[in-house]
Short mmCIF file of C-alpha atoms in Angstrom, two decimals:
data_model
loop_
_atom_site.label_atom_id
_atom_site.label_comp_id
_atom_site.label_asym_id
_atom_site.label_seq_id
_atom_site.Cartn_x
_atom_site.Cartn_y
_atom_site.Cartn_z
CA MET A 1103 -8.94 40.95 11.53
CA THR A 1104 -7.50 37.73 12.92
CA ASP A 1105 -5.82 37.69 16.33
CA ARG A 1106 -3.01 35.16 16.85
CA HIS A 1107 -2.24 36.39 20.37
CA ALA A 1108 -5.81 35.81 21.52
CA ALA A 1109 -5.78 32.36 19.91
CA LEU A 1110 -2.62 31.45 21.81
CA LEU A 1111 -4.11 32.61 25.12
CA SER A 1112 -7.25 30.54 24.53
CA ALA A 1113 -5.11 27.55 23.59
CA LEU A 1114 -3.42 27.86 26.98
CA PHE A 1115 -6.71 28.24 28.86
CA PRO A 1116 -10.24 28.13 27.37
CA GLY A 1117 -11.82 31.56 26.96
CA LEU A 1118 -8.76 33.53 28.04
CA GLY A 1119 -8.18 35.06 24.61
CA GLN A 1120 -11.78 36.18 24.34
CA LEU A 1121 -11.66 37.58 27.89
CA VAL A 1122 -8.63 39.81 27.33
CA ARG A 1123 -10.30 41.17 24.17
CA GLY A 1124 -13.43 42.14 26.09
CA ARG A 1125 -15.63 39.38 24.65
CA HIS A 1126 -16.99 38.35 28.04
CA ARG A 1127 -19.98 36.31 26.86
CA SER A 1128 -17.89 34.32 24.39
CA ALA A 1129 -15.22 33.81 27.06
CA LEU A 1130 -17.76 32.44 29.53
CA LEU A 1131 -19.27 30.10 26.94
CA ALA A 1132 -15.86 28.84 25.78
CA CYS A 1133 -14.57 28.26 29.29
CA THR A 1134 -17.73 26.60 30.59
CA ALA A 1135 -18.25 24.26 27.63
CA THR A 1136 -14.61 23.17 27.44
CA LEU A 1137 -14.14 22.59 31.16
CA LEU A 1138 -17.41 20.65 31.38
CA LEU A 1139 -16.26 18.33 28.60
CA VAL A 1140 -12.83 17.93 30.21
CA GLY A 1141 -14.59 17.04 33.46
CA LEU A 1142 -16.78 14.57 31.58
CA SER A 1143 -13.71 12.85 30.17
CA PHE A 1144 -12.16 12.51 33.63
CA TRP A 1145 -15.43 11.19 35.04
CA SER A 1146 -15.76 8.63 32.25
CA GLY A 1147 -12.27 7.39 33.06
CA ARG A 1148 -13.19 6.85 36.69
CA ALA A 1149 -16.51 5.24 35.79
CA ALA A 1150 -15.21 3.01 33.00
CA ASP A 1151 -11.60 2.88 31.88
CA ARG A 1152 -8.63 5.03 30.94
CA ALA A 1153 -9.17 4.17 27.28
CA VAL A 1154 -12.71 5.56 27.48
CA GLU A 1155 -11.37 8.69 29.17
CA VAL A 1156 -8.90 9.28 26.36
CA LEU A 1157 -11.56 8.65 23.72
CA VAL A 1158 -14.02 11.11 25.28
CA PHE A 1159 -11.29 13.72 25.65
CA MET A 1160 -10.14 13.35 22.03
CA VAL A 1161 -13.64 13.22 20.54
CA LEU A 1162 -15.37 15.90 22.64
CA ALA A 1163 -13.13 17.97 24.91
CA LEU A 1164 -10.16 18.54 22.62
CA PRO A 1165 -12.27 19.57 19.58
CA CYS A 1166 -14.14 22.05 21.79
CA TRP A 1167 -10.82 23.41 23.08
CA ALA A 1168 -9.52 23.84 19.54
CA LEU A 1169 -12.79 25.39 18.35
CA GLN A 1170 -12.83 28.07 21.03
CA SER A 1171 -9.19 28.88 20.30
CA TYR A 1172 -10.08 29.30 16.63
CA ASP A 1173 -12.96 31.54 17.71
CA ALA A 1174 -10.47 33.73 19.58
CA TYR A 1175 -8.32 33.81 16.44
CA LEU A 1176 -11.20 35.02 14.28
CA GLY A 1177 -12.14 37.77 16.73
CA PRO A 1178 -15.65 39.17 17.28
CA GLY A 1179 -18.25 38.47 14.60
CA ASP A 1180 -19.78 41.24 12.56
CA THR A 1181 -23.31 39.86 12.78
CA GLY A 1182 -24.92 36.96 14.62
CA PRO A 1183 -23.51 34.79 17.41
CA ASP A 1184 -19.75 34.33 17.42
CA ALA A 1185 -20.03 30.57 18.01
CA LEU A 1186 -22.22 30.12 14.93
CA ARG A 1187 -19.84 32.22 12.83
CA THR A 1188 -16.86 30.16 14.01
CA TRP A 1189 -18.49 26.78 13.37
CA THR A 1190 -19.62 27.94 9.90
CA ALA A 1191 -16.02 28.85 9.08
CA VAL A 1192 -14.76 25.49 10.36
CA TRP A 1193 -17.36 23.59 8.37
CA GLN A 1194 -16.92 25.50 5.11
CA GLN A 1195 -13.12 25.34 5.19
CA GLY A 1196 -12.92 21.71 6.32
CA HIS A 1197 -10.93 22.49 9.44
CA ASP A 1198 -12.65 19.56 11.15
CA ILE A 1199 -10.86 17.21 8.75
CA ARG A 1200 -7.59 19.02 9.43
CA PHE A 1201 -8.19 18.52 13.15
CA LEU A 1202 -8.67 14.79 12.59
CA GLY A 1203 -5.42 14.80 10.63
CA LEU A 1204 -3.64 16.43 13.55
CA LEU A 1205 -5.05 13.78 15.92
CA LEU A 1206 -3.76 11.05 13.63
CA LEU A 1207 -0.29 12.60 13.55
CA ILE A 1208 -0.29 12.75 17.36
CA SER A 1209 -1.45 9.13 17.41
CA ALA A 1210 1.39 8.15 15.08
CA LEU A 1211 3.95 9.70 17.43
CA ASN A 1212 2.31 8.08 20.45
CA ASP A 1213 2.16 4.66 18.78
CA THR A 1214 5.81 4.92 17.78
CA TRP A 1215 6.85 5.80 21.33
CA ILE A 1216 4.86 2.86 22.74
CA ILE A 1217 6.38 0.44 20.21
CA LEU A 1218 9.93 1.55 20.98
CA LYS A 1219 9.29 1.42 24.71
CA HIS A 1220 7.76 -2.08 24.59
CA LEU A 1221 9.72 -3.88 21.89
CA ASP A 1222 8.98 -7.26 23.50
CA TYR A 1223 5.19 -6.84 23.27
CA LEU A 1224 3.60 -9.05 20.61
CA LEU A 1225 0.67 -7.26 19.02
CA PRO A 1226 -2.29 -9.49 18.08
CA PHE A 1227 -2.47 -9.63 14.29
CA TYR A 1228 -5.46 -11.57 12.98
CA CYS A 1229 -5.36 -14.02 15.89
CA THR A 1230 -1.58 -14.47 15.68
CA LYS A 1231 1.28 -12.91 17.60
CA LEU A 1232 4.25 -12.69 15.28
CA ASP A 1233 7.79 -12.30 16.60
CA GLY A 1234 10.98 -10.87 15.11
CA ILE A 1235 10.95 -8.68 12.01
CA ALA A 1236 7.43 -9.78 11.04
CA GLY A 1237 6.10 -8.83 14.46
CA PHE A 1238 7.78 -5.42 14.34
CA ALA A 1239 6.37 -4.83 10.86
CA THR A 1240 2.82 -5.56 12.01
CA LYS A 1241 3.23 -3.11 14.88
CA ALA A 1242 4.55 -0.46 12.48
CA ILE A 1243 1.46 -0.65 10.22
CA SER A 1244 -0.71 1.51 12.47
CA PRO A 1245 1.67 4.47 13.01
CA ALA A 1246 2.68 4.42 9.34
CA LEU A 1247 -0.94 4.67 8.19
CA HIS A 1248 -1.70 7.28 10.85
CA LEU A 1249 1.20 9.38 9.59
CA ALA A 1250 0.18 9.14 5.94
CA VAL A 1251 -3.52 9.81 6.53
CA GLY A 1252 -2.86 12.59 9.03
CA TYR A 1253 -0.61 14.41 6.57
CA GLY A 1254 -3.16 13.99 3.78
CA PHE A 1255 -6.02 15.22 5.94
CA LEU A 1256 -4.10 18.34 6.95
CA LEU A 1257 -3.65 19.23 3.27
CA HIS A 1258 -7.08 17.98 2.12
CA ARG A 1259 -5.60 15.48 -0.32
CA ARG A 1260 -7.90 13.12 -2.25
CA TRP A 1261 -5.58 10.16 -1.78
CA ALA A 1262 -5.87 10.50 2.00
CA LEU A 1263 -9.48 9.27 1.83
CA PHE A 1264 -8.40 6.14 -0.03
CA ILE A 1265 -5.58 5.41 2.43
CA TYR A 1266 -7.89 6.05 5.37
CA LEU A 1267 -10.41 3.53 4.05
CA ILE A 1268 -7.60 0.98 3.79
CA TYR A 1269 -6.62 1.74 7.37
CA ALA A 1270 -10.24 1.53 8.57
CA ALA A 1271 -10.76 -1.80 6.80
CA TYR A 1272 -7.55 -3.18 8.31
CA GLY A 1273 -8.32 -1.88 11.81
CA LEU A 1274 -11.91 -3.08 11.78
CA THR A 1275 -11.23 -6.57 10.39
CA ASN A 1276 -8.16 -7.09 12.59
CA GLY A 1277 -10.10 -5.95 15.65
CA MET A 1278 -13.09 -8.16 14.89
CA VAL A 1279 -10.95 -11.23 14.24
CA ASN A 1280 -8.96 -10.66 17.43
CA LEU A 1281 -12.24 -10.17 19.26
CA THR A 1282 -13.36 -13.66 18.28
CA CYS A 1283 -10.01 -15.19 19.28
CA PHE A 1284 -9.14 -13.34 22.48
CA GLY A 1285 -12.54 -12.13 23.60
CA PRO A 1286 -13.72 -8.59 24.36
CA GLY A 1287 -11.47 -6.10 26.09
CA ARG A 1288 -12.01 -2.46 27.03
CA ILE A 1289 -9.17 -1.15 24.88
CA ARG A 1290 -10.13 -3.36 21.93
CA ASN A 1291 -13.80 -2.39 22.20
CA THR A 1292 -12.92 1.30 22.49
CA LEU A 1293 -10.69 1.19 19.42
CA LEU A 1294 -13.35 -0.59 17.39
CA ALA A 1295 -15.94 2.01 18.41
CA ALA A 1296 -13.54 4.83 17.52
CA ILE A 1297 -12.87 3.36 14.06
CA VAL A 1298 -16.58 2.96 13.31
CA LEU A 1299 -17.50 6.47 14.47
CA SER A 1300 -14.58 8.18 12.72
CA THR A 1301 -15.22 6.28 9.48
CA LEU A 1302 -18.89 7.27 9.43
CA TYR A 1303 -17.93 10.90 10.01
CA ILE A 1304 -15.23 10.92 7.33
CA LEU A 1305 -17.55 9.31 4.78
CA TRP A 1306 -20.12 11.97 5.64
CA ARG A 1307 -17.52 14.71 5.07
CA ARG A 1308 -15.74 13.04 2.14
CA GLN A 1309 -16.49 15.93 -0.25
CA VAL A 1310 -13.98 18.04 1.67
CA LEU A 1311 -11.28 15.68 0.45
CA LEU A 1312 -12.76 14.99 -2.98
CA THR A 1313 -13.27 18.67 -3.90
CA ASN A 1314 -10.20 20.49 -5.12
CA ARG A 1315 -9.84 23.91 -3.51
CA PRO A 1316 -7.65 26.70 -4.87
CA ALA A 1317 -4.67 27.47 -2.66
CA GLY A 1318 -5.50 30.17 -0.13
CA ALA A 1319 -9.24 30.05 -0.78
CA GLY A 1320 -11.66 30.97 1.98
CA ILE A 1321 -11.00 31.87 5.58
CA PRO A 1322 -7.35 31.40 6.62
CA LEU A 1323 -6.21 28.96 9.26
#
């Protein structure tokens, strides 16, 4: 039986939901793994850059946080380790792709807020910095694509893979061209690395989007 209350508690603090349900070993594992990864993200920010800190948090710490909350939601496993049971459910149901979709939706909101806050900033667009309506349109490309792909990933839509590949091609080519014109930068390098890694992962997991699943099939969210 699923446990929404335990999931909420673990979303507030790693392992709390498991702890209140008497799953002490799972609680210790969830808390330790998540907090170590959060600490790693903070350390990477001090050692390198804030952009690296955000990337490490989004790629490692936040997925671990979400995974342990989902583990609390599923409750204790009938057989075998709870962590293995939880990851198997995530993998089979494609919740990892849904998580990426949620990250893209958050990114779309964040990008929109940054654009509205810094309307005077001219975003590099293939070695040019357009002004006026054209400049605003180039800045709007990223959040618009993030919104579309994020929504499609949440619902496991086939068309989301196609739109994501368009976004990845745009982001990679734009980043590489700007790299040759303006030189390397920590934010630019971090974004390029994130695009490459996420694209490789999504291509690896593309069958989740290409396979039609009956509504309500499998383990619930």
